[in-house]
Coordinates of C-alpha atoms in Angstrom, one line a residue:
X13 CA 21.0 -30.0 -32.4
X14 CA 23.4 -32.2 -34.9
X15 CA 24.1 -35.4 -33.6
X16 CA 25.9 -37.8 -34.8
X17 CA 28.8 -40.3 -34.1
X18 CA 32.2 -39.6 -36.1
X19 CA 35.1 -42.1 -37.0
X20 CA 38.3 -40.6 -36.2
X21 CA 41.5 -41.3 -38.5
X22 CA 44.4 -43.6 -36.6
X23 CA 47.6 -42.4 -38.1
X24 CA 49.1 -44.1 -35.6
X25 CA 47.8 -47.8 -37.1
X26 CA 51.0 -48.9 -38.2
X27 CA 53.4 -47.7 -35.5
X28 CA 51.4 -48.9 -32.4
X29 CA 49.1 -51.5 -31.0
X30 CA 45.8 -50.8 -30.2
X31 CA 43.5 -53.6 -30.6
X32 CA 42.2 -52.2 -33.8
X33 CA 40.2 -50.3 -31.9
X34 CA 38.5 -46.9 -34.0
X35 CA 38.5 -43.9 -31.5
X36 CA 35.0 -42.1 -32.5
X37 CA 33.3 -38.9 -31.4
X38 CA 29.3 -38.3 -30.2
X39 CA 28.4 -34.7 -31.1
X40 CA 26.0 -33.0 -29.2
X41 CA 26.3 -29.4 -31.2
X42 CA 23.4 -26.2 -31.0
X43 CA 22.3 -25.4 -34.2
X44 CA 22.0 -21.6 -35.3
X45 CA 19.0 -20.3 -36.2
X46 CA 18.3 -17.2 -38.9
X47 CA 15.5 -15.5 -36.1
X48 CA 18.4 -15.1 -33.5
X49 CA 22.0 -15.3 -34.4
X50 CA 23.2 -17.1 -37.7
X51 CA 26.9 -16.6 -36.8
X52 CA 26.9 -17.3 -33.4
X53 CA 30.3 -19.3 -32.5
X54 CA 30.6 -21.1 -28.9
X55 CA 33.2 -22.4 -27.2
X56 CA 33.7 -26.3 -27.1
X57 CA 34.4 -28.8 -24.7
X58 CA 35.3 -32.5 -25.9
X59 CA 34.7 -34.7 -22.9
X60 CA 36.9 -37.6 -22.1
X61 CA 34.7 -39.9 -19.4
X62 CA 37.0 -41.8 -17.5
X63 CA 37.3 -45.5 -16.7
X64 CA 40.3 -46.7 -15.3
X65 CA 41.6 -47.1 -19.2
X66 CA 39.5 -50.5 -19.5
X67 CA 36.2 -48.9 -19.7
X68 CA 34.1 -45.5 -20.4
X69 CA 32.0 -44.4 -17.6
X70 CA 28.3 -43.3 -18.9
X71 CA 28.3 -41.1 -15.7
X72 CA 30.6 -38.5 -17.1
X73 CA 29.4 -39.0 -20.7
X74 CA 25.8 -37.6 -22.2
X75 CA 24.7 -36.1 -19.0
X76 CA 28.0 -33.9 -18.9
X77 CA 27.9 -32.8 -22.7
X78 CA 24.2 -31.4 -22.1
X79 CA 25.0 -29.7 -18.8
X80 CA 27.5 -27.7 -21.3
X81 CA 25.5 -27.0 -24.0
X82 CA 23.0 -26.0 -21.4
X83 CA 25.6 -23.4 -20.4
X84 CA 26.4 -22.1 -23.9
X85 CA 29.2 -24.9 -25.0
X86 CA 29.1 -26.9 -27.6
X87 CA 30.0 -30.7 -26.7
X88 CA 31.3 -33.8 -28.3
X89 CA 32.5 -37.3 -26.6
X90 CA 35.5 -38.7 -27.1
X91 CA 35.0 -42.4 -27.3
X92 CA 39.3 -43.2 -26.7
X93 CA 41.2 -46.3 -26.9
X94 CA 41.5 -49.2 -24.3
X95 CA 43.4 -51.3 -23.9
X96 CA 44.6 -53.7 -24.3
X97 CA 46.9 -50.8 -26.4
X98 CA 50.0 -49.0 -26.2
X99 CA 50.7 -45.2 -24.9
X100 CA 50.6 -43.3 -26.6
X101 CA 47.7 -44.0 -28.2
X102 CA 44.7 -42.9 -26.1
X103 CA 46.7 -39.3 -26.0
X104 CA 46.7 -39.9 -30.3
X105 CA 43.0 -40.0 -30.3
X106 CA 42.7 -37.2 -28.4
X107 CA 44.8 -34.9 -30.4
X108 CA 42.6 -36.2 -33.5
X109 CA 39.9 -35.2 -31.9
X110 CA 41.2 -31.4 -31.2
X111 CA 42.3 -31.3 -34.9
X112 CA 38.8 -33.0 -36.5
X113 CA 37.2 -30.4 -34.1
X114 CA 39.1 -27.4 -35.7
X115 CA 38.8 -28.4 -38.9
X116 CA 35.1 -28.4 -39.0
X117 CA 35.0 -25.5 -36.8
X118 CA 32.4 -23.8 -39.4
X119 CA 29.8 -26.4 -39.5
X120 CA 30.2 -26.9 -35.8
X121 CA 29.7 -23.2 -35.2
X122 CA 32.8 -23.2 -33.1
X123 CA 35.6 -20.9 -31.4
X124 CA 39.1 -22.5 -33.1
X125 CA 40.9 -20.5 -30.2
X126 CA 38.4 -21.9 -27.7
X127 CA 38.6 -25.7 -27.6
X128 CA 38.3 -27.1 -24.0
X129 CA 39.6 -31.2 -22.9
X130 CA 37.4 -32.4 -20.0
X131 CA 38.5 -35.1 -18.4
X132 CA 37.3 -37.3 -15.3
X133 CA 39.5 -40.1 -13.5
X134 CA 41.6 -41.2 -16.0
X135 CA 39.7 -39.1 -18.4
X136 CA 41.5 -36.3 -17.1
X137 CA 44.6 -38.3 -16.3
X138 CA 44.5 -38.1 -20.9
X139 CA 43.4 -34.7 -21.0
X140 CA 46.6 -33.7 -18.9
X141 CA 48.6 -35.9 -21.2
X142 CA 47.4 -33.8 -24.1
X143 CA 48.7 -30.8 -22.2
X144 CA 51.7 -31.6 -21.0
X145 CA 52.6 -33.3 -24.9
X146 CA 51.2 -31.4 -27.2
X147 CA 54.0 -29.7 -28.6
X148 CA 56.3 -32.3 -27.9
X149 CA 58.1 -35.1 -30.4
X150 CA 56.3 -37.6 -28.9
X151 CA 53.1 -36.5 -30.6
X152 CA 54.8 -35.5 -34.0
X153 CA 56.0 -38.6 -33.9
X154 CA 52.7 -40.5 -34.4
X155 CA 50.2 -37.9 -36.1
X156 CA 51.0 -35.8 -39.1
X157 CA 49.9 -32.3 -37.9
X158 CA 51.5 -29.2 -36.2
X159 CA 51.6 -28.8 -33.0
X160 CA 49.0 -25.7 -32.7
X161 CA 46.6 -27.4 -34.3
X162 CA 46.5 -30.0 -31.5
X163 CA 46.8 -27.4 -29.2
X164 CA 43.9 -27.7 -26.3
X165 CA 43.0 -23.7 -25.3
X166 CA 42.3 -25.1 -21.5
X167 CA 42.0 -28.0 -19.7
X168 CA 38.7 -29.3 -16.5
X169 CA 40.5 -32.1 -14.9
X170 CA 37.6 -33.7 -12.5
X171 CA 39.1 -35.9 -9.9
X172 CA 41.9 -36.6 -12.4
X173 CA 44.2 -39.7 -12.2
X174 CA 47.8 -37.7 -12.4
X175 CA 50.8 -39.6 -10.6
X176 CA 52.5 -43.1 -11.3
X177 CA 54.2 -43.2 -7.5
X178 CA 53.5 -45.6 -5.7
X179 CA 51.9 -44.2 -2.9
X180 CA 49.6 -42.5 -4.7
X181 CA 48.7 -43.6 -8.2
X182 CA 45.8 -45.2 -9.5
X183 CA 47.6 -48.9 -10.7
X184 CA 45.6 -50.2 -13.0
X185 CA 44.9 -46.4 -15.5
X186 CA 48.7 -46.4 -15.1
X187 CA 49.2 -49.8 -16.4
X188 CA 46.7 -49.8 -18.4
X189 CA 47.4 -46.6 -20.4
X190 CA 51.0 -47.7 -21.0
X191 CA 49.9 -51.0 -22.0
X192 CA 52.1 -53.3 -23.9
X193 CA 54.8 -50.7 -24.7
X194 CA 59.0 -51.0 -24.3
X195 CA 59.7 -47.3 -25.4
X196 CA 58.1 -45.6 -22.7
X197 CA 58.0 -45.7 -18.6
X198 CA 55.9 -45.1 -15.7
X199 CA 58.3 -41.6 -15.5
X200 CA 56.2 -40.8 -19.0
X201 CA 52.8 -41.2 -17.5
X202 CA 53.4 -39.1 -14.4
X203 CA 52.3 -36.0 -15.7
X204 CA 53.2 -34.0 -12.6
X205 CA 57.2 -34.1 -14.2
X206 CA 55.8 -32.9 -17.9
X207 CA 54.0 -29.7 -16.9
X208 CA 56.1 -26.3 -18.5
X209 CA 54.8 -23.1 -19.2
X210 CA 52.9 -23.9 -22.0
X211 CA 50.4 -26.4 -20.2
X212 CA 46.8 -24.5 -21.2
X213 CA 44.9 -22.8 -18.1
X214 CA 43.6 -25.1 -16.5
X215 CA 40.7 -25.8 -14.0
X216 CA 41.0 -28.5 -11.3
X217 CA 38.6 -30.3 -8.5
X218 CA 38.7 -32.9 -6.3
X219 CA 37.4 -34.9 -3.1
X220 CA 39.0 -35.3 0.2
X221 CA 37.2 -38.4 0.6
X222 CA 38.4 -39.9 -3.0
X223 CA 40.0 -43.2 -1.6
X224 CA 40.2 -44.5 -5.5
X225 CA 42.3 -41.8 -6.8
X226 CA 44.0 -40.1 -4.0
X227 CA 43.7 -36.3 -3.7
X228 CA 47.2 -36.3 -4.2
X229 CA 47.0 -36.6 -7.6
X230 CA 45.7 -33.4 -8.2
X231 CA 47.3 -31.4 -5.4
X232 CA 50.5 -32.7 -6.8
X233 CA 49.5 -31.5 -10.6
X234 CA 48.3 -27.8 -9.0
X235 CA 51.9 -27.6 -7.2
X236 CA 53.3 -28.1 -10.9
X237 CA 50.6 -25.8 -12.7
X238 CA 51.5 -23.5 -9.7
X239 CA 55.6 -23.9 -10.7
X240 CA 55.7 -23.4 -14.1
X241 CA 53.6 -20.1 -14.1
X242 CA 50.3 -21.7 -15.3
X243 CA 47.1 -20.2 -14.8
X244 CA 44.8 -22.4 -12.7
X245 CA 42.2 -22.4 -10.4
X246 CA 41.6 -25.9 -7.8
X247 CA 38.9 -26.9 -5.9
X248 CA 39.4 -29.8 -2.7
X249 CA 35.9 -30.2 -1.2
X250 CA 35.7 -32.2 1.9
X251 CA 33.0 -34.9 0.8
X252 CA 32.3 -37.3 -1.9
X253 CA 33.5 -40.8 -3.3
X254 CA 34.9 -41.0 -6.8
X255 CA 33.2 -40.6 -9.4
X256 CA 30.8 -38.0 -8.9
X257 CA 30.1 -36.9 -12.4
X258 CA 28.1 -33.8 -12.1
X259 CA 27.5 -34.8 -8.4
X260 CA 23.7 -34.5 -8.8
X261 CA 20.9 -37.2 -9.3
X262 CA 21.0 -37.0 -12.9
X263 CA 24.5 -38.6 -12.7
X264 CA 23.8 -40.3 -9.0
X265 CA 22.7 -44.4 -8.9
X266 CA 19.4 -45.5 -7.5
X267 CA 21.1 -45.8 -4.7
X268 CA 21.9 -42.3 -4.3
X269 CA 26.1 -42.6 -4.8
X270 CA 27.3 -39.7 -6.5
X271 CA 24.6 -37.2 -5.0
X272 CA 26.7 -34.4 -3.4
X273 CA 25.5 -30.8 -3.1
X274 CA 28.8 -29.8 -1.8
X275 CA 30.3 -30.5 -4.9
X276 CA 27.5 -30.0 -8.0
X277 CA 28.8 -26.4 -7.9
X278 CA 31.7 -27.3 -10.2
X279 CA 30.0 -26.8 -13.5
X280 CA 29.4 -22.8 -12.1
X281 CA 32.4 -22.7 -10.7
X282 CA 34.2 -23.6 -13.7
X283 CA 32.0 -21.3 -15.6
X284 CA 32.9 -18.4 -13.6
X285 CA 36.6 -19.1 -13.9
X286 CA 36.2 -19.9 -17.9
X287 CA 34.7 -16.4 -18.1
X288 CA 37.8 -14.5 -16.5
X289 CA 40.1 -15.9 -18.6
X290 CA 38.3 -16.9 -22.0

């Protein structure tokens, strides 16, 4: 396995704040090996933990990326802006990350056309962002590529952060994310406005019992996927606080929070969904 932590470029340095903060990623890539299959390539998932926008949850970090390589992805963590910072600049680093990925797409032993944004809380709250902006000016703007090569192929959004009304939003991602800025507006951040026809496929669960981030969020975001012609597939299961991660001990505190049978099927789920439409 190559492993190793990656400084991402910040084109952005000069045209917005953020803390001077340097967005990284944590690769957890297979190797090949001459006895199997020397040009195997494998799908990738970069995996946003989220956080609220002032911190990175471990619980959707390492544990996540090796539940993926243990189903044939290759993995990296994207280690994103904070604030304090300015949108768009979380959404910057996660477009880097799609670009670094594809750009190194034969060391990493990777699909260029299969490049997958996984995102929890507010995780997913920037992984949407990605989708709903990638080929947009506000993007171009800020980073010097084209828009395909920015271009996530689909999108996990696990209990994703999504709206900025008021009855529903998470406040302080949706503060947080927009940060500091006088060019942009809580309209900009709820991603349930942005979503057209080219949002990637995308795959989608949540809890009933979420009080942190409303179930709204998402059922709100699949009524837009739903709209605009997107392929999707959304799971609501009945139990489960936020923040589940893989919903399993390995993800779970002593304590036993996060431990939900019901919903540590998402990873196969998922899986079975990735392979009807890959």
């Amino acid at each position: 396995m190559k492993y190793e932590t990656i400084s991402l470029p910040v084109h952005y340095r000069d045209k917005l704040q953020n803390d001077n903060q340097i967005p990284r990623l944590t690769t957890y890539l297979l190797d090949n090996y001459e006895s199997l299959d020397p040009n195997r390539i494998r799908p990738l998932v970069i995996i946003c933990p989220g956080g609220g926008y002032d911190h990175l949850s471990a619980r959707e970090a390492e544990a996540i990326a090796i539940r993926f390589n243990n189903m044939g992805f290759q993995a990296v963590l994207l280690w994103y802006s904070l604030a304090p910072m300015e949108f768009p600049a979380a959404v910057c680093d996660l477009a880097e990350a799609v670009y670094y990925a594809r750009t190194h797409a034969d060391d990493w032993h990777i699909d260029v056309q299969k490049i997958i944004c996984c995102g929890f809380s507010a995780g997913g709250h920037l992984c949407a962002t990605l989708g709903c902006y990638w080929n947009t000016d506000l993007l171009s703007d800020y980073l010097p590529y084209k828009s395909e090569e920015i271009k996530p192929n689909a999108l996990i959004l696990s209990y994703p952060v999504i709206t900025a009304d008021e009855h529903f939003c998470h406040k302080k991602s949706i503060n947080l994310v927009l940060g500091s800025t006088k060019k942009f507006s809580r309209n900009d951040v709820s991603l349930e406005f942005h979503v057209t026809s080219n949002f990637p496929p995308t795959f989608l669960w949540h809890t009933v019992a979420d009080v942190s981030v409303p179930a709204e969020n998402s059922l709100l975001f699949a009524n837009a996927l739903r709209r605009a012609g997107v392929p999707f597939e959304y799971h609501l299961f009945n139990r489960g606080k936020h923040g589940l991660g893989l919903a399993t001990a390995e993800t779970s505190k002593p304590d036993g929070y996060a431990i939900e049978p019901e919903c540590a099927v998402w990873t196969e789920l998922f899986l079975n969904w990735w392979k009807g439409i890959k």
